[in-house]
Coordinates of C-alpha atoms in Angstrom, one line a residue:
X729 CA 56.2 -15.6 309.6
X730 CA 58.2 -18.0 307.3
X731 CA 59.0 -17.8 303.6
X732 CA 59.5 -21.1 301.6
X733 CA 62.8 -19.8 300.0
X734 CA 63.4 -23.5 298.6
X735 CA 60.0 -23.0 296.9
X736 CA 60.8 -19.6 295.3
X737 CA 64.2 -20.8 294.4
X738 CA 62.7 -24.1 292.7
X739 CA 59.9 -22.2 290.8
X740 CA 61.9 -19.4 289.6
X741 CA 63.5 -19.7 286.2
X742 CA 67.3 -19.6 285.9
X743 CA 66.8 -15.8 284.5
X744 CA 64.9 -14.4 287.3
X745 CA 65.7 -16.4 290.4
X746 CA 68.3 -14.0 291.6
X747 CA 66.0 -11.2 291.5
X748 CA 63.2 -13.0 292.9
X749 CA 65.3 -14.3 295.7
X750 CA 66.8 -11.0 296.6
X751 CA 63.0 -9.4 296.6
X752 CA 61.7 -12.4 298.8
X753 CA 64.3 -11.7 301.1
X754 CA 63.8 -8.1 301.5
X755 CA 60.2 -9.1 303.0
X756 CA 62.0 -10.3 306.0
X757 CA 63.9 -7.3 306.5
X758 CA 62.6 -4.1 308.5
X759 CA 62.2 -0.9 307.1
X760 CA 65.3 0.4 308.5
X761 CA 67.5 -2.4 306.9
X762 CA 66.0 -2.3 303.6
X763 CA 68.6 0.3 302.5
X764 CA 71.2 -2.1 302.4
X765 CA 69.3 -4.5 299.9
X766 CA 66.7 -2.7 298.0
X767 CA 68.9 -1.4 295.0
X768 CA 67.8 -3.7 292.4
X769 CA 63.8 -3.1 293.4
X770 CA 62.6 -0.6 291.2
X771 CA 60.6 1.4 293.8
X772 CA 60.1 1.3 297.4
X773 CA 56.7 -0.1 297.9
X774 CA 57.0 -2.6 295.1
X775 CA 57.7 -5.4 297.2
X776 CA 54.4 -7.2 297.5
X777 CA 53.0 -5.7 294.4
X778 CA 55.7 -7.7 292.2
X779 CA 54.2 -10.3 290.3
X780 CA 57.0 -12.6 290.9
X781 CA 56.9 -12.1 294.2
X782 CA 52.9 -12.6 294.8
X783 CA 53.4 -15.8 292.3
X784 CA 56.1 -17.2 294.3
X785 CA 55.9 -16.2 297.8
X786 CA 54.2 -18.9 300.1
X787 CA 53.1 -18.3 303.5
X788 CA 51.9 -20.2 306.6
X789 CA 48.1 -20.5 306.6
X790 CA 48.0 -18.7 309.8
X791 CA 49.3 -15.2 309.9
X792 CA 50.5 -14.7 313.3
X793 CA 51.7 -11.1 312.7
X794 CA 49.9 -9.5 309.8
X795 CA 51.7 -6.2 310.4
X796 CA 55.0 -7.8 309.5
X797 CA 53.9 -7.9 305.9
X798 CA 53.4 -4.0 306.0
X799 CA 56.7 -3.3 307.6
X800 CA 58.6 -3.0 304.2
X801 CA 56.1 -0.7 302.4
X802 CA 56.2 2.9 302.6
X803 CA 52.8 3.4 300.5
X804 CA 49.5 3.3 302.6
X805 CA 48.7 -0.5 302.8
X806 CA 46.6 -3.1 305.0
X807 CA 46.1 -6.5 305.4
X808 CA 42.6 -7.7 304.7
X809 CA 41.4 -11.2 306.0
X810 CA 39.1 -13.4 303.1
X811 CA 36.2 -12.2 305.3
X812 CA 36.9 -8.5 304.5
X813 CA 38.4 -8.0 308.0
X814 CA 41.4 -5.2 308.4
X815 CA 44.0 -7.2 310.3
X816 CA 47.0 -4.6 310.2
X817 CA 47.5 -1.1 309.0
X818 CA 50.9 0.5 308.6
X819 CA 52.0 3.8 309.5
X820 CA 51.6 5.4 305.8
X821 CA 48.1 4.0 306.0
X822 CA 47.3 5.8 309.6
X823 CA 49.0 9.2 308.4
X824 CA 46.8 9.1 305.4
X825 CA 43.5 7.8 306.4
X826 CA 43.8 7.8 310.3
X827 CA 44.2 5.4 312.8
X828 CA 41.8 2.3 313.1
X829 CA 40.6 0.4 316.3
X830 CA 40.8 -3.0 314.9
X831 CA 39.8 -4.6 318.3
X832 CA 36.1 -5.1 316.4
X833 CA 37.5 -6.2 313.0
X834 CA 36.3 -3.6 311.0
X835 CA 35.4 -4.4 307.3
X836 CA 37.2 -2.8 304.5
X837 CA 34.1 -1.7 302.6
X838 CA 32.7 0.2 305.7
X839 CA 36.0 1.9 306.6
X840 CA 36.8 2.8 303.0
X841 CA 33.2 3.6 301.7
X842 CA 30.9 3.5 304.4
X843 CA 29.1 0.6 302.8
X844 CA 27.4 -2.3 304.8
X845 CA 28.0 -4.8 302.6
X846 CA 31.2 -5.7 300.1
X847 CA 31.8 -3.4 297.0
X848 CA 30.6 -5.6 294.2
X849 CA 27.1 -5.8 296.2
X850 CA 26.9 -1.8 296.3
X851 CA 27.6 -0.9 292.7
X852 CA 31.5 -1.0 292.8
X853 CA 34.2 -3.1 291.3
X854 CA 35.6 -5.2 294.3
X855 CA 39.3 -5.7 293.9
X856 CA 39.4 -8.5 296.5
X857 CA 36.7 -10.3 294.2
X858 CA 38.7 -9.8 291.1
X859 CA 42.1 -11.0 293.0
X860 CA 40.3 -14.0 294.6
X861 CA 38.7 -14.9 291.1
X862 CA 42.1 -14.5 289.1
X863 CA 44.7 -15.4 291.8
X864 CA 46.5 -12.5 290.9
X865 CA 47.0 -8.9 291.8
X866 CA 44.3 -6.3 290.7
X867 CA 43.7 -2.8 290.6
X868 CA 40.9 -0.4 290.6
X869 CA 40.0 3.2 291.0
X870 CA 37.7 3.6 293.9
X871 CA 36.3 6.9 295.8
X872 CA 37.4 6.5 299.6
X873 CA 36.3 8.5 302.6
X874 CA 39.3 10.3 304.0
X875 CA 39.8 13.0 306.6
X876 CA 40.1 15.3 303.8
X877 CA 36.7 14.2 302.1
X878 CA 36.3 12.0 299.3
X879 CA 39.1 11.2 297.1
X880 CA 40.2 9.0 294.2
X881 CA 42.4 6.1 295.3
X882 CA 44.2 3.9 293.2
X883 CA 43.8 0.4 295.1
X884 CA 46.1 -2.5 294.2
X885 CA 45.1 -5.9 296.0
X886 CA 47.7 -8.6 296.1
X887 CA 46.3 -12.2 297.4
X888 CA 48.9 -14.0 300.0
X889 CA 48.9 -17.7 299.7
X890 CA 50.0 -20.7 302.2
X891 CA 52.3 -23.4 301.5
X892 CA 49.7 -25.4 299.7
X893 CA 48.9 -22.4 297.4
X894 CA 45.7 -21.3 298.8
X895 CA 45.0 -17.5 299.2
X896 CA 44.5 -16.8 303.3
X897 CA 44.9 -12.9 303.1
X898 CA 45.2 -10.0 300.8
X899 CA 47.5 -7.0 300.8
X900 CA 46.0 -3.8 299.8
X901 CA 48.2 -1.1 298.6
X902 CA 46.4 2.7 298.2
X903 CA 47.6 5.7 296.3
X904 CA 45.9 9.0 296.2
X905 CA 45.3 9.9 292.7
X906 CA 44.7 13.4 293.3
X907 CA 46.7 15.7 290.9
X908 CA 50.6 15.5 291.7
X909 CA 51.0 19.2 291.1
X910 CA 54.2 20.4 292.6
X911 CA 55.7 24.1 292.7
X912 CA 59.3 23.9 294.0
X913 CA 61.5 25.9 296.1
X914 CA 64.7 26.5 293.9
X915 CA 66.4 22.9 293.5
X916 CA 69.8 22.3 295.1
X917 CA 72.1 20.5 292.7
X918 CA 75.3 19.2 294.1
X919 CA 78.3 18.2 292.4
X920 CA 81.3 19.4 290.3
X921 CA 82.6 16.3 288.5
X922 CA 82.9 16.5 284.7
X923 CA 80.6 14.1 284.1
X924 CA 78.0 16.0 286.3
X925 CA 79.2 19.4 285.0
X926 CA 78.2 18.1 281.4
X927 CA 74.6 17.2 282.5
X928 CA 74.5 20.9 284.0
X929 CA 75.6 22.2 280.6
X930 CA 72.8 20.4 278.8
X931 CA 70.4 21.7 281.2
X932 CA 71.3 25.3 280.8
X933 CA 71.4 24.8 277.0
X934 CA 68.1 23.0 276.8
X935 CA 66.1 24.9 279.5
X936 CA 64.7 27.9 277.7
X937 CA 63.6 25.9 274.6
X938 CA 60.1 23.9 274.5
X939 CA 61.9 20.8 273.2
X940 CA 61.0 17.5 274.7
X941 CA 63.9 16.0 277.1
X942 CA 64.4 12.4 278.3
X943 CA 66.4 11.7 280.9
X944 CA 68.2 8.3 281.1
X945 CA 69.9 6.6 283.7
X946 CA 69.7 4.1 286.7
X947 CA 67.4 4.6 289.4
X948 CA 68.5 6.9 292.2
X949 CA 70.7 9.2 290.1
X950 CA 68.6 12.4 290.6
X951 CA 66.7 12.4 287.3
X952 CA 63.5 14.4 289.0
X953 CA 65.8 16.8 290.6
X954 CA 67.2 17.6 287.0
X955 CA 63.8 17.7 285.8
X956 CA 63.2 20.4 288.4
X957 CA 66.0 22.3 287.6
X958 CA 65.1 22.4 283.9
X959 CA 61.6 23.6 284.8
X960 CA 62.8 26.1 287.1
X961 CA 65.2 27.8 284.5
X962 CA 62.6 27.7 281.7
X963 CA 60.2 30.3 280.9
X964 CA 57.4 28.1 282.1
X965 CA 58.8 28.2 285.7
X966 CA 55.8 30.4 287.1
X967 CA 53.6 27.5 286.2
X968 CA 53.8 24.2 288.0
X969 CA 55.7 21.1 287.1
X970 CA 53.1 18.1 287.1
X971 CA 54.3 14.6 287.6
X972 CA 52.9 11.4 286.5
X973 CA 54.5 8.2 287.5
X974 CA 53.8 5.9 284.7
X975 CA 54.6 2.3 286.0
X976 CA 52.0 0.1 286.6
X977 CA 48.9 2.0 285.4
X978 CA 45.9 0.4 284.0
X979 CA 44.3 2.0 281.2
X980 CA 41.6 3.5 283.3
X981 CA 44.1 5.0 285.6
X982 CA 46.4 6.1 282.9
X983 CA 43.4 8.0 281.0
X984 CA 41.7 9.2 284.4
X985 CA 45.1 10.4 285.6
X986 CA 46.3 12.0 282.5
X987 CA 43.0 13.2 281.0
X988 CA 40.7 13.6 283.8
X989 CA 37.0 12.5 283.6
X990 CA 33.2 13.8 283.8
X991 CA 30.8 12.9 286.4
X992 CA 29.4 9.1 286.0
X993 CA 32.2 8.3 283.2
X994 CA 32.8 4.9 285.2
X995 CA 31.9 3.3 288.4
X996 CA 32.8 5.3 291.4
X997 CA 33.3 8.5 289.1
X998 CA 31.0 10.7 291.5
X999 CA 32.2 14.0 290.5
X1000 CA 34.4 15.8 287.5
X1001 CA 37.9 15.6 288.0
X1002 CA 40.6 17.7 286.1
X1003 CA 43.5 15.5 284.4
X1004 CA 47.3 16.2 284.9
X1005 CA 47.4 17.3 281.0
X1006 CA 45.2 20.1 282.2
X1007 CA 47.2 20.9 285.5
X1008 CA 50.3 21.2 283.3
X1009 CA 48.8 23.8 281.0
X1010 CA 51.3 26.4 280.6
X1011 CA 53.9 24.5 282.6
X1012 CA 55.7 21.2 282.5
X1013 CA 54.3 17.5 282.2
X1014 CA 57.2 15.2 283.7
X1015 CA 56.5 11.5 282.9
X1016 CA 58.3 9.2 285.2
X1017 CA 59.5 5.8 284.1
X1018 CA 58.1 6.5 280.7
X1019 CA 59.5 3.4 279.4
X1020 CA 56.9 1.4 281.4
X1021 CA 53.8 2.5 279.8
X1022 CA 52.0 -0.5 278.3
X1023 CA 52.0 -0.9 274.3
X1024 CA 48.3 -0.2 274.1
X1025 CA 48.7 2.9 276.2
X1026 CA 51.5 4.5 274.3
X1027 CA 49.1 5.6 271.4
X1028 CA 47.1 7.8 273.6
X1029 CA 50.3 9.7 274.7
X1030 CA 51.3 10.0 271.4
X1031 CA 48.3 11.6 270.2
X1032 CA 48.4 14.2 273.1
X1033 CA 52.0 14.8 272.5
X1034 CA 51.4 15.6 268.8
X1035 CA 48.3 17.7 269.0
X1036 CA 48.1 18.9 272.6
X1037 CA 44.4 17.9 272.4
X1038 CA 42.6 15.1 274.4
X1039 CA 39.2 14.1 275.8
X1040 CA 38.4 13.5 279.3
X1041 CA 37.0 10.2 280.0
X1042 CA 33.1 10.4 279.4
X1043 CA 33.1 13.5 277.3
X1044 CA 32.8 14.1 273.5
X1045 CA 34.4 17.6 273.9
X1046 CA 38.1 18.1 273.1
X1047 CA 40.5 20.1 275.2
X1048 CA 43.6 21.6 274.5
X1049 CA 46.5 22.1 276.6
X1050 CA 50.1 23.5 276.1
X1051 CA 52.8 22.1 278.1
X1052 CA 56.7 21.2 278.1
X1053 CA 57.5 17.5 278.3
X1054 CA 60.2 15.9 280.3
X1055 CA 60.5 12.3 280.3
X1056 CA 62.9 9.7 282.7
X1057 CA 63.3 6.3 282.3
X1058 CA 65.9 3.7 283.5
X1059 CA 65.4 1.7 280.5
X1060 CA 67.3 1.4 277.0
X1061 CA 64.4 3.1 275.2
X1062 CA 66.0 1.9 271.9
X1063 CA 66.2 -1.8 273.0
X1064 CA 62.6 -1.4 274.2
X1065 CA 61.6 -0.4 270.5
X1066 CA 63.6 -3.1 269.0
X1067 CA 61.9 -5.7 271.6
X1068 CA 58.5 -4.1 270.2
X1069 CA 57.7 -2.9 273.6
X1070 CA 58.0 0.4 272.9
X1071 CA 56.5 2.6 269.6
X1072 CA 58.8 3.9 267.3
X1073 CA 57.0 7.1 266.6
X1074 CA 56.5 7.8 270.4
X1075 CA 60.6 7.2 270.8
X1076 CA 61.2 9.8 268.2
X1077 CA 58.8 12.3 269.8
X1078 CA 60.3 12.0 273.5
X1079 CA 64.0 11.4 272.5
X1080 CA 64.5 14.8 271.3
X1081 CA 67.2 15.6 273.6
X1082 CA 68.6 12.8 275.8
X1083 CA 70.4 13.9 279.0
X1084 CA 72.6 10.8 280.3
X1085 CA 72.7 10.8 284.1
X1086 CA 76.1 9.3 285.2
X1087 CA 75.8 6.8 288.0
X1088 CA 77.1 8.0 291.8
X1089 CA 80.2 5.6 291.4
X1090 CA 81.1 7.5 288.1
X1091 CA 81.4 10.6 289.8
X1092 CA 83.1 9.5 293.2
X1093 CA 84.5 13.0 293.6
X1094 CA 81.2 14.5 294.3
X1095 CA 80.2 12.3 297.0
X1096 CA 81.5 14.2 299.9
X1097 CA 79.6 17.5 298.7
X1098 CA 76.5 15.2 297.9
X1099 CA 76.5 13.7 301.4
X1100 CA 76.9 17.1 302.9
X1101 CA 74.0 18.4 300.8
X1102 CA 72.0 15.5 302.4
X1103 CA 72.9 16.0 305.7
X1104 CA 72.1 19.7 305.6
X1105 CA 68.7 18.7 304.2
X1106 CA 67.9 17.0 307.6
X1107 CA 67.5 20.5 309.0
X1108 CA 69.4 23.1 310.9
X1109 CA 68.6 21.7 314.4
X1110 CA 70.3 18.3 313.8
X1111 CA 73.2 19.7 311.7
X1112 CA 75.5 16.6 310.9
X1113 CA 79.1 16.8 309.9
X1114 CA 81.1 14.1 308.3
X1115 CA 85.0 14.0 309.4
X1116 CA 87.4 13.7 306.5
X1117 CA 88.0 10.4 307.2
X1118 CA 84.3 9.3 307.1
X1119 CA 84.1 11.4 303.8
X1120 CA 87.0 9.3 302.3
X1121 CA 85.2 6.1 303.3
X1122 CA 82.1 7.3 301.5
X1123 CA 83.9 8.2 298.6
X1124 CA 85.8 4.7 298.0
X1125 CA 82.5 2.5 298.6
X1126 CA 80.1 1.5 295.9
X1127 CA 76.8 2.6 295.8
X1128 CA 74.5 0.6 293.1
X1129 CA 71.3 2.7 294.5
X1130 CA 73.3 5.8 293.6
X1131 CA 72.2 9.0 295.7
X1132 CA 69.1 7.4 297.1
X1133 CA 71.0 4.7 298.7
X1134 CA 73.5 7.1 300.0
X1135 CA 70.7 9.3 301.6
X1136 CA 69.3 6.3 303.4
X1137 CA 72.6 5.4 304.4
X1138 CA 73.3 8.6 306.1
X1139 CA 69.8 8.6 307.4
X1140 CA 70.7 5.5 309.4
X1141 CA 73.9 6.7 310.3
X1142 CA 72.4 10.0 311.8
X1143 CA 69.9 7.8 313.7
X1144 CA 72.8 5.6 315.3
X1145 CA 75.1 8.6 315.9
X1146 CA 75.9 10.1 319.5
X1147 CA 76.3 13.8 318.4
X1148 CA 76.5 15.6 315.4
X1149 CA 79.8 14.5 314.0
X1150 CA 79.6 11.4 312.0
X1151 CA 83.0 9.9 312.3
X1152 CA 85.0 7.2 310.6
X1153 CA 84.3 4.4 313.1
X1154 CA 80.4 4.5 312.8
X1155 CA 80.7 5.0 308.9
X1156 CA 83.2 1.9 308.4
X1157 CA 81.0 -0.3 310.8
X1158 CA 77.9 0.6 308.8
X1159 CA 79.8 0.0 305.5
X1160 CA 80.6 -3.3 306.9
X1161 CA 77.3 -4.4 308.1
X1162 CA 75.9 -3.4 304.7
X1163 CA 78.5 -5.4 302.7
X1164 CA 77.6 -8.4 305.0
X1165 CA 73.9 -8.0 304.0
X1166 CA 74.4 -7.5 300.2
X1167 CA 76.9 -10.5 300.3
X1168 CA 74.0 -12.6 302.3
X1169 CA 71.7 -11.8 299.6
X1170 CA 74.0 -12.7 296.6
X1171 CA 74.8 -16.1 298.3
X1172 CA 71.3 -17.1 298.3
X1173 CA 71.4 -17.9 294.8
X1174 CA 74.7 -20.0 295.7
X1175 CA 73.5 -23.8 296.5
X1176 CA 76.8 -24.5 298.1
X1177 CA 76.7 -21.3 300.4
X1178 CA 75.9 -22.0 304.3
X1179 CA 74.5 -18.8 304.8
X1180 CA 70.8 -18.7 305.6
X1181 CA 68.5 -16.1 306.5
X1182 CA 69.6 -16.3 310.2
X1183 CA 72.4 -14.2 309.1
X1184 CA 69.9 -11.3 308.5
X1185 CA 68.2 -12.1 311.5
X1186 CA 71.6 -11.5 313.5
X1187 CA 71.8 -8.1 311.6
X1188 CA 68.2 -7.0 312.7
X1189 CA 69.2 -7.9 316.1
X1190 CA 72.1 -5.7 316.2
X1191 CA 70.0 -3.0 314.6
X1192 CA 67.5 -2.9 317.1
X1193 CA 70.1 -3.4 320.0
X1194 CA 71.9 -0.1 318.6
X1195 CA 68.5 1.4 318.1
X1196 CA 67.5 1.5 321.7
X1197 CA 70.8 2.5 322.7
X1198 CA 70.6 5.5 320.9
X1199 CA 67.4 6.6 322.3
X1200 CA 68.3 5.4 325.9
X1201 CA 65.9 2.7 326.1
X1202 CA 63.1 4.8 325.0
X1203 CA 61.2 2.5 323.0
X1204 CA 58.6 4.9 321.7
X1205 CA 61.1 7.2 320.2
X1206 CA 62.9 4.2 318.9
X1207 CA 59.8 2.8 316.9
X1208 CA 59.2 6.3 315.5
X1209 CA 62.8 6.3 314.0
X1210 CA 62.4 3.2 312.8
X1211 CA 59.0 3.9 311.0
X1212 CA 57.0 0.9 312.7
X1213 CA 54.8 0.9 315.4
X1214 CA 55.6 0.3 319.1
X1215 CA 53.6 -2.9 319.1
X1216 CA 55.8 -3.9 316.1
X1217 CA 58.9 -3.0 317.9
X1218 CA 57.8 -5.1 321.0
X1219 CA 57.4 -8.1 318.9
X1220 CA 60.5 -7.7 316.9
X1221 CA 62.5 -7.5 320.3
X1222 CA 60.8 -10.6 321.7
X1223 CA 61.4 -12.6 318.4
X1224 CA 65.1 -11.6 318.1
X1225 CA 65.9 -12.2 321.8

């Protein structure tokens, strides 16, 4: 599979060229290598969902290895042909919905719904039909047959084009929209840097009250962990903290997620469903990436916050809920207000008690203890330790992806390491390889650079060699650690040899 980088570069504007090139480049990487280059991506699994990507990626008309598209997606995903045939699934899909026998080219509508004809001919919204007509990604709410029974699934369909701009395949990403109600064990918060102690002091001060809190900071700084800490120290800790990921929700999905719906409220609503506002009653509602809520949906959230009242979709009866509101965003909300992208009245409602999360590079002295906490979380069976010299290397490095990037780095180190001690040599080598990968991405936007995508192919080659060595040539174990299928591993080894 090849991506026409020149086409992407020519079609991208100067303002977003760098981002597009980086995101496109990441599609060439294996899941294990994404840790080096993912830090400007807003969320894992957004690669094929990003409008800029779907608008700018070209692909050869024949997809030899459609599963390659899915190796970078952590959410359940499939590749579907224009004839509705499922050609590939990823590990997340197989885990959530079961493994498919693809030898007989199963139809997506038969697998997902048990239909004998496409969804739009069976009374459902067909995302492929919409994506084919518009040429853009589309998103619908469907009821899917799963090993757990019927579930509501948020389906997002992205068309994939060839070099001539013709749609050849679709990538379907699926999210379960069952209630995200979580009850947490005590949160482990690591760090003693003054900047982080200030955060903990604010948490202690605000936890017992019921006022709204907004957590501000870059992605990967631990905003959700702090939200959990606030909830657990509050008087609502015996009730759940309910999380709603606000980014990318359509109006129907937003209302269905937050308010619930009655049976028959819309196509596919075959049974009544409780919303997250109801599930959070007596507890905490955590709105992650609140700054991404579209303007036309913000008034619905404002009404819920101001009155505590809401109506499920399809119902004429108002319901009441009582929750503590915590929000998080990586955006500068005041700038969003000035740009007209965020309501001023909603801003004042949620920005009662802002807590600014420091970047990891602003609390370098905490890196060793955070790293130790991450390694401890891998479990007592494989208790890894960093040498003092290795800790110093981590402390001196830059972490643009913050704690999330550090965690992924240490996970890779643990896979490649012999024994339980992570020493200076291994950490130093992995940091250098990360720097090469990041430097390669940056140089893509330099027309005078001689660096090509083959530089990253060399990194892949080295990674798979090390992976196989770490597992004494056991390809099944190596594929499991890399998060790819055995078939994909064989294909990668063959293509990189």
